């Protein structure tokens, strides 16, 4: 079932994918020309516009490849990977990447459509360049570039778009203080659900839930960590408070799961429900590890957010936020807040002001 949130997620993903491929391939072609000093292959075999400007040819070629590779990536969605080994998917993607080079050459040759409708294979083969050392070198470079872009894409997904620059340039080798918003999201009654479904089916449920959790990206949220059946989502103060993004993200996630209730009921026999706790404050962000590196947030802010989420059941609340976050939020008519006094959280010496959050009846 398609919803507005799902459409926005896919649109943003496709758009980012196209831009990512374009910039990568344009830089890749520039680097190839720099290494080999060969510009003729772009003017002779890959010149869609029949112009002499090599940079213009590279730009058009990069745009075409960006769209083509985004289509190839779309053929292997996340749910598709659940049923097939990653090695098999990588093998098929590699074949498609290599075939893309020949497709580009045939399109650049501007063959008439009648050539493909008739059994005239000779004319088609004549358009393929001779397999000399220069052309073979380009094909190898094209294939290696396709492999590297896939690897780099996975790195970005692992580290996060907003952290990749700091990670690559080592800007977080020393701890840096930041002020951020953190939300702990957890599935209600997860232990009972896991016993009922079994570990295998429960794992599939978690995969589906985390796929739907991508909706937080529409509200500038960054999934910091996955924790079993829950997750930690983070915002900068500006991104989280602007238009109440941090609150809207949780509401949108719950709404998306509810709209997919038919799917969840058919596959698992129920619709999962979630609770969340939010807090804002200062944390230290740093790069940790030698054998396996990661971006880590440390500080009492994260611990407090976890404690707030842990008392949701005590107050029969779906979403609780701290007083510190409440004071940062702009006035609005979308959400209703109710203070639950000053609560002594486990592990905290001082009490913390807690507010329940509900969507206004006029905005449902």
Short mmCIF file of C-alpha atoms in Angstrom, two decimals:
data_model
loop_
_atom_site.label_atom_id
_atom_site.label_comp_id
_atom_site.label_asym_id
_atom_site.label_seq_id
_atom_site.Cartn_x
_atom_site.Cartn_y
_atom_site.Cartn_z
CA UNK A 1 0.00 0.00 0.00
CA UNK A 2 1.45 3.34 -1.04
CA UNK A 3 1.21 6.32 1.30
CA UNK A 4 2.48 9.86 1.20
CA UNK A 5 5.32 8.97 3.54
CA UNK A 6 6.39 6.00 1.43
CA UNK A 7 6.30 8.06 -1.76
CA UNK A 8 8.46 10.76 -0.16
CA UNK A 9 10.93 8.14 1.12
CA UNK A 10 11.32 6.56 -2.29
CA UNK A 11 11.49 9.89 -4.10
CA UNK A 12 14.22 11.17 -1.77
CA UNK A 13 16.10 7.89 -2.08
CA UNK A 14 15.96 7.93 -5.89
CA UNK A 15 16.95 11.61 -6.03
CA UNK A 16 19.92 11.11 -3.69
CA UNK A 17 20.91 8.01 -5.62
CA UNK A 18 20.96 9.90 -8.92
CA UNK A 19 23.00 12.78 -7.49
CA UNK A 20 25.40 10.36 -5.83
CA UNK A 21 25.96 8.41 -9.04
CA UNK A 22 26.34 11.60 -11.09
CA UNK A 23 29.04 13.17 -8.94
CA UNK A 24 30.88 9.87 -8.54
CA UNK A 25 30.92 9.05 -12.26
CA UNK A 26 31.82 12.57 -13.34
CA UNK A 27 34.79 12.51 -10.95
CA UNK A 28 35.62 8.98 -12.10
CA UNK A 29 35.73 9.98 -15.79
CA UNK A 30 37.86 13.02 -14.99
CA UNK A 31 40.27 10.78 -13.10
CA UNK A 32 40.38 8.30 -15.99
CA UNK A 33 41.24 11.07 -18.46
CA UNK A 34 43.91 12.35 -16.07
CA UNK A 35 45.50 8.91 -15.61
CA UNK A 36 45.48 7.78 -19.23
CA UNK A 37 45.45 11.06 -21.13
CA UNK A 38 42.85 9.47 -23.44
CA UNK A 39 39.96 11.76 -24.32
CA UNK A 40 39.14 10.20 -27.67
CA UNK A 41 37.02 7.41 -26.21
CA UNK A 42 34.59 10.05 -24.91
CA UNK A 43 34.54 11.89 -28.24
CA UNK A 44 34.37 8.87 -30.55
CA UNK A 45 32.50 6.05 -28.80
CA UNK A 46 30.52 7.79 -26.05
CA UNK A 47 29.65 11.12 -27.63
CA UNK A 48 25.86 11.36 -27.43
CA UNK A 49 25.78 14.98 -28.60
CA UNK A 50 28.50 14.86 -31.25
CA UNK A 51 30.34 17.82 -29.75
CA UNK A 52 34.05 18.50 -29.26
CA UNK A 53 33.81 19.61 -25.62
CA UNK A 54 35.03 16.60 -23.60
CA UNK A 55 33.69 17.97 -20.29
CA UNK A 56 30.22 18.41 -21.76
CA UNK A 57 30.33 14.84 -23.05
CA UNK A 58 31.39 13.61 -19.59
CA UNK A 59 28.56 15.55 -17.97
CA UNK A 60 25.88 14.10 -20.27
CA UNK A 61 27.41 10.64 -19.94
CA UNK A 62 27.45 10.92 -16.13
CA UNK A 63 23.78 11.95 -16.08
CA UNK A 64 22.83 9.02 -18.29
CA UNK A 65 24.81 6.53 -16.17
CA UNK A 66 23.37 8.01 -12.96
CA UNK A 67 19.83 7.32 -14.17
CA UNK A 68 20.78 3.88 -15.54
CA UNK A 69 22.54 2.76 -12.36
CA UNK A 70 19.73 4.10 -10.18
CA UNK A 71 17.37 1.88 -12.16
CA UNK A 72 19.69 -1.09 -11.62
CA UNK A 73 19.83 -0.38 -7.89
CA UNK A 74 16.04 -0.22 -7.87
CA UNK A 75 15.88 -3.76 -9.22
CA UNK A 76 17.34 -5.03 -5.93
CA UNK A 77 15.28 -3.50 -3.10
CA UNK A 78 15.95 -4.28 0.55
CA UNK A 79 13.14 -6.81 0.86
CA UNK A 80 14.46 -8.60 -2.24
CA UNK A 81 17.76 -9.16 -0.46
CA UNK A 82 16.00 -11.10 2.27
CA UNK A 83 15.35 -14.03 -0.03
CA UNK A 84 18.58 -14.17 -2.04
CA UNK A 85 22.23 -14.43 -0.94
CA UNK A 86 24.20 -11.20 -1.15
CA UNK A 87 26.80 -12.94 -3.33
CA UNK A 88 24.15 -13.81 -5.91
CA UNK A 89 22.83 -10.25 -5.95
CA UNK A 90 26.36 -8.87 -6.28
CA UNK A 91 27.01 -11.26 -9.18
CA UNK A 92 23.91 -10.14 -11.09
CA UNK A 93 24.61 -6.47 -10.39
CA UNK A 94 28.18 -6.93 -11.68
CA UNK A 95 26.86 -8.40 -14.94
CA UNK A 96 24.45 -5.50 -15.33
CA UNK A 97 27.21 -2.98 -14.64
CA UNK A 98 29.45 -4.51 -17.29
CA UNK A 99 26.57 -4.76 -19.77
CA UNK A 100 25.85 -1.07 -19.16
CA UNK A 101 29.12 -0.13 -20.88
CA UNK A 102 28.06 -1.91 -24.09
CA UNK A 103 24.55 -0.42 -23.87
CA UNK A 104 26.05 3.06 -23.65
CA UNK A 105 28.20 2.43 -26.70
CA UNK A 106 25.25 1.20 -28.76
CA UNK A 107 23.10 4.16 -27.71
CA UNK A 108 25.93 6.58 -28.45
CA UNK A 109 26.20 5.04 -31.92
CA UNK A 110 22.59 6.24 -32.55
CA UNK A 111 21.53 3.13 -34.40
CA UNK A 112 18.08 3.33 -36.01
CA UNK A 113 15.36 1.29 -34.34
CA UNK A 114 15.01 -0.87 -37.44
CA UNK A 115 18.44 -2.25 -36.70
CA UNK A 116 17.13 -3.91 -33.54
CA UNK A 117 13.85 -5.11 -34.98
CA UNK A 118 15.48 -6.99 -37.82
CA UNK A 119 17.87 -9.89 -37.53
CA UNK A 120 20.80 -7.70 -38.51
CA UNK A 121 23.36 -8.64 -35.87
CA UNK A 122 26.29 -7.77 -38.12
CA UNK A 123 25.47 -4.07 -38.19
CA UNK A 124 25.07 -4.02 -34.42
CA UNK A 125 28.41 -5.77 -33.84
CA UNK A 126 30.11 -3.35 -36.20
CA UNK A 127 29.24 -0.50 -33.84
CA UNK A 128 31.16 -2.10 -30.99
CA UNK A 129 34.78 -0.82 -30.94
CA UNK A 130 37.68 -3.13 -31.61
CA UNK A 131 38.93 -4.85 -28.50
CA UNK A 132 42.25 -3.04 -28.44
CA UNK A 133 44.19 -2.25 -25.27
CA UNK A 134 42.63 1.21 -24.92
CA UNK A 135 39.05 -0.02 -25.03
CA UNK A 136 39.73 -3.01 -22.76
CA UNK A 137 41.38 -0.64 -20.30
CA UNK A 138 38.27 1.53 -20.26
CA UNK A 139 35.97 -1.48 -19.70
CA UNK A 140 38.09 -2.67 -16.78
CA UNK A 141 38.11 0.82 -15.31
CA UNK A 142 34.35 1.09 -15.80
CA UNK A 143 33.76 -2.23 -14.03
CA UNK A 144 36.10 -1.41 -11.12
CA UNK A 145 34.40 1.97 -10.75
CA UNK A 146 31.02 0.24 -10.60
CA UNK A 147 32.33 -2.01 -7.82
CA UNK A 148 33.82 0.91 -5.89
CA UNK A 149 30.66 2.98 -6.08
CA UNK A 150 28.68 0.07 -4.62
CA UNK A 151 31.24 -0.30 -1.83
CA UNK A 152 31.23 3.43 -1.12
CA UNK A 153 27.44 3.49 -1.14
CA UNK A 154 27.34 0.77 1.51
CA UNK A 155 29.85 2.73 3.60
CA UNK A 156 27.59 5.78 3.54
CA UNK A 157 24.61 3.66 4.61
CA UNK A 158 26.65 2.18 7.43
CA UNK A 159 28.16 5.40 8.77
CA UNK A 160 25.37 7.80 7.82
CA UNK A 161 25.31 10.62 5.30
CA UNK A 162 25.93 13.28 7.91
CA UNK A 163 28.90 11.45 9.44
CA UNK A 164 30.70 10.28 6.30
CA UNK A 165 32.61 13.55 5.82
CA UNK A 166 33.84 13.54 9.42
CA UNK A 167 34.65 9.83 9.18
CA UNK A 168 36.63 10.10 5.93
CA UNK A 169 38.67 13.13 6.96
CA UNK A 170 39.21 11.97 10.53
CA UNK A 171 37.55 15.03 12.06
CA UNK A 172 36.24 12.96 14.97
CA UNK A 173 39.53 11.40 16.06
CA UNK A 174 39.29 13.77 19.00
CA UNK A 175 36.00 13.96 20.91
CA UNK A 176 33.81 16.90 19.89
CA UNK A 177 31.00 18.31 22.01
CA UNK A 178 27.62 18.69 20.32
CA UNK A 179 24.10 19.45 21.46
CA UNK A 180 21.62 16.98 20.05
CA UNK A 181 18.18 15.42 20.47
CA UNK A 182 17.91 11.67 21.00
CA UNK A 183 14.86 9.44 20.75
CA UNK A 184 14.75 5.83 21.96
CA UNK A 185 12.09 3.84 20.10
CA UNK A 186 11.09 0.40 21.34
CA UNK A 187 8.47 -2.16 20.32
CA UNK A 188 5.78 -2.80 22.92
CA UNK A 189 5.53 -6.34 24.35
CA UNK A 190 8.50 -7.45 22.24
CA UNK A 191 9.41 -10.36 24.52
CA UNK A 192 5.91 -11.86 24.26
CA UNK A 193 5.85 -11.28 20.51
CA UNK A 194 9.25 -12.94 20.05
CA UNK A 195 8.10 -16.04 21.97
CA UNK A 196 4.91 -16.23 19.90
CA UNK A 197 6.51 -15.79 16.47
CA UNK A 198 9.80 -17.58 17.00
CA UNK A 199 13.21 -16.05 16.43
CA UNK A 200 13.19 -16.41 12.63
CA UNK A 201 9.82 -14.81 11.97
CA UNK A 202 10.45 -12.19 14.64
CA UNK A 203 13.67 -11.25 12.82
CA UNK A 204 11.66 -10.70 9.63
CA UNK A 205 9.27 -8.51 11.62
CA UNK A 206 12.19 -6.41 12.86
CA UNK A 207 13.43 -6.02 9.29
CA UNK A 208 10.03 -4.78 8.13
CA UNK A 209 9.78 -2.38 11.05
CA UNK A 210 13.22 -0.93 10.43
CA UNK A 211 12.42 -0.50 6.73
CA UNK A 212 9.36 1.53 7.71
CA UNK A 213 11.48 3.50 10.18
CA UNK A 214 13.21 5.09 7.19
CA UNK A 215 10.33 7.60 7.30
CA UNK A 216 12.28 9.55 9.95
CA UNK A 217 14.60 10.66 7.15
CA UNK A 218 11.72 12.77 5.83
CA UNK A 219 12.00 14.72 9.09
CA UNK A 220 15.80 15.04 9.03
CA UNK A 221 16.24 12.29 11.61
CA UNK A 222 19.36 10.13 11.62
CA UNK A 223 19.16 6.52 12.80
CA UNK A 224 22.17 6.30 15.09
CA UNK A 225 21.86 2.68 16.23
CA UNK A 226 19.57 -0.33 15.95
CA UNK A 227 19.02 -2.02 19.31
CA UNK A 228 17.34 -5.40 18.94
CA UNK A 229 13.73 -4.46 18.23
CA UNK A 230 14.28 -0.75 18.76
CA UNK A 231 16.47 2.09 17.61
CA UNK A 232 18.12 5.34 18.64
CA UNK A 233 17.31 8.30 16.40
CA UNK A 234 19.15 11.59 16.60
CA UNK A 235 18.78 15.19 15.40
CA UNK A 236 20.75 18.36 15.73
CA UNK A 237 18.84 20.87 17.85
CA UNK A 238 18.01 22.97 14.82
CA UNK A 239 16.84 20.06 12.64
CA UNK A 240 14.84 18.45 15.45
CA UNK A 241 12.98 21.53 16.67
CA UNK A 242 12.30 23.09 13.26
CA UNK A 243 8.67 22.34 12.37
CA UNK A 244 8.66 19.93 15.34
CA UNK A 245 10.50 17.37 13.22
CA UNK A 246 11.54 15.19 16.18
CA UNK A 247 7.91 14.72 17.27
CA UNK A 248 6.46 14.45 13.78
CA UNK A 249 8.96 11.71 12.91
CA UNK A 250 7.61 9.39 15.62
CA UNK A 251 4.01 10.14 14.69
CA UNK A 252 4.76 9.52 11.00
CA UNK A 253 6.46 6.22 11.80
CA UNK A 254 3.51 4.99 13.84
CA UNK A 255 1.07 6.19 11.19
CA UNK A 256 2.98 4.38 8.46
CA UNK A 257 2.94 1.10 10.41
CA UNK A 258 -0.80 1.46 11.03
CA UNK A 259 -1.47 2.14 7.35
CA UNK A 260 0.37 -1.07 6.53
CA UNK A 261 -1.75 -2.98 9.06
CA UNK A 262 -3.13 -5.29 6.36
CA UNK A 263 0.40 -6.42 5.52
CA UNK A 264 1.43 -6.92 9.16
CA UNK A 265 -1.79 -8.76 10.01
CA UNK A 266 -1.44 -11.06 7.03
CA UNK A 267 2.23 -11.85 7.65
CA UNK A 268 2.47 -11.80 11.46
CA UNK A 269 -1.10 -11.84 12.77
CA UNK A 270 -0.92 -8.45 14.49
CA UNK A 271 0.21 -4.84 14.04
CA UNK A 272 3.25 -3.83 16.13
CA UNK A 273 3.02 -0.82 18.44
CA UNK A 274 5.83 1.37 19.70
CA UNK A 275 6.78 3.68 22.53
CA UNK A 276 9.48 6.34 22.67
CA UNK A 277 11.36 8.61 25.04
CA UNK A 278 13.15 11.81 24.02
CA UNK A 279 15.72 14.09 25.61
CA UNK A 280 18.01 16.89 24.44
CA UNK A 281 21.39 17.96 25.71
CA UNK A 282 25.13 17.91 25.21
CA UNK A 283 27.01 14.78 24.15
CA UNK A 284 30.52 13.93 23.05
CA UNK A 285 30.81 12.55 19.53
CA UNK A 286 33.93 10.69 18.51
CA UNK A 287 35.34 8.00 16.27
CA UNK A 288 36.12 4.79 18.15
CA UNK A 289 37.85 1.51 17.38
CA UNK A 290 40.91 0.37 15.48
CA UNK A 291 39.93 -2.95 13.89
CA UNK A 292 36.32 -1.82 13.35
CA UNK A 293 35.65 1.91 13.49
CA UNK A 294 32.38 3.54 14.36
CA UNK A 295 30.89 6.92 15.25
CA UNK A 296 29.88 7.03 18.91
CA UNK A 297 27.82 9.46 21.00
CA UNK A 298 28.60 9.48 24.71
CA UNK A 299 27.01 11.36 27.55
CA UNK A 300 24.25 11.56 30.09
CA UNK A 301 21.80 12.83 27.45
CA UNK A 302 21.57 9.40 25.82
CA UNK A 303 21.20 7.63 29.15
CA UNK A 304 18.42 10.00 30.19
CA UNK A 305 16.54 9.43 26.92
CA UNK A 306 16.75 5.67 27.54
CA UNK A 307 15.44 6.08 31.09
CA UNK A 308 12.53 8.22 29.88
CA UNK A 309 11.55 5.54 27.34
CA UNK A 310 11.71 2.88 30.07
CA UNK A 311 8.93 4.56 32.11
CA UNK A 312 6.45 4.78 29.23
CA UNK A 313 4.66 1.66 30.47
CA UNK A 314 4.39 3.07 34.00
CA UNK A 315 2.39 6.04 32.71
CA UNK A 316 0.66 4.17 29.87
CA UNK A 317 2.20 6.67 27.49
CA UNK A 318 3.31 6.25 23.89
CA UNK A 319 5.65 9.24 23.76
CA UNK A 320 7.41 10.98 26.66
CA UNK A 321 9.82 13.89 26.42
CA UNK A 322 12.02 15.69 28.94
CA UNK A 323 11.46 19.21 30.22
CA UNK A 324 14.69 20.31 28.54
CA UNK A 325 13.36 19.30 25.13
CA UNK A 326 9.93 20.74 25.88
CA UNK A 327 11.47 24.15 26.55
CA UNK A 328 13.25 24.07 23.17
CA UNK A 329 10.14 23.36 21.12
CA UNK A 330 8.25 26.23 19.46
CA UNK A 331 4.61 26.89 20.27
CA UNK A 332 2.24 24.83 18.15
CA UNK A 333 -1.33 23.63 17.75
CA UNK A 334 -0.40 20.16 16.55
CA UNK A 335 0.61 18.51 19.82
CA UNK A 336 -0.79 18.59 23.34
CA UNK A 337 1.62 18.36 26.27
CA UNK A 338 0.90 17.36 29.88
CA UNK A 339 3.48 17.57 32.63
CA UNK A 340 3.92 14.52 34.85
CA UNK A 341 5.70 16.44 37.59
CA UNK A 342 9.35 15.91 38.42
CA UNK A 343 10.21 12.21 38.19
CA UNK A 344 13.17 10.44 39.75
CA UNK A 345 14.54 8.21 37.01
CA UNK A 346 16.57 5.09 37.70
CA UNK A 347 20.25 5.93 37.95
CA UNK A 348 19.61 9.68 38.20
CA UNK A 349 20.34 11.69 41.33
CA UNK A 350 18.16 14.63 40.35
CA UNK A 351 14.61 14.43 39.14
CA UNK A 352 13.68 15.12 35.51
CA UNK A 353 10.58 16.94 34.29
CA UNK A 354 8.58 14.61 32.04
CA UNK A 355 5.84 15.52 29.57
CA UNK A 356 3.42 13.28 27.74
CA UNK A 357 2.86 14.12 24.08
CA UNK A 358 -0.32 13.51 22.14
CA UNK A 359 -1.50 14.69 18.75
CA UNK A 360 -4.19 17.32 18.97
CA UNK A 361 -7.63 15.97 18.07
CA UNK A 362 -8.04 18.74 15.50
CA UNK A 363 -4.89 17.57 13.67
CA UNK A 364 -5.53 13.83 13.55
#
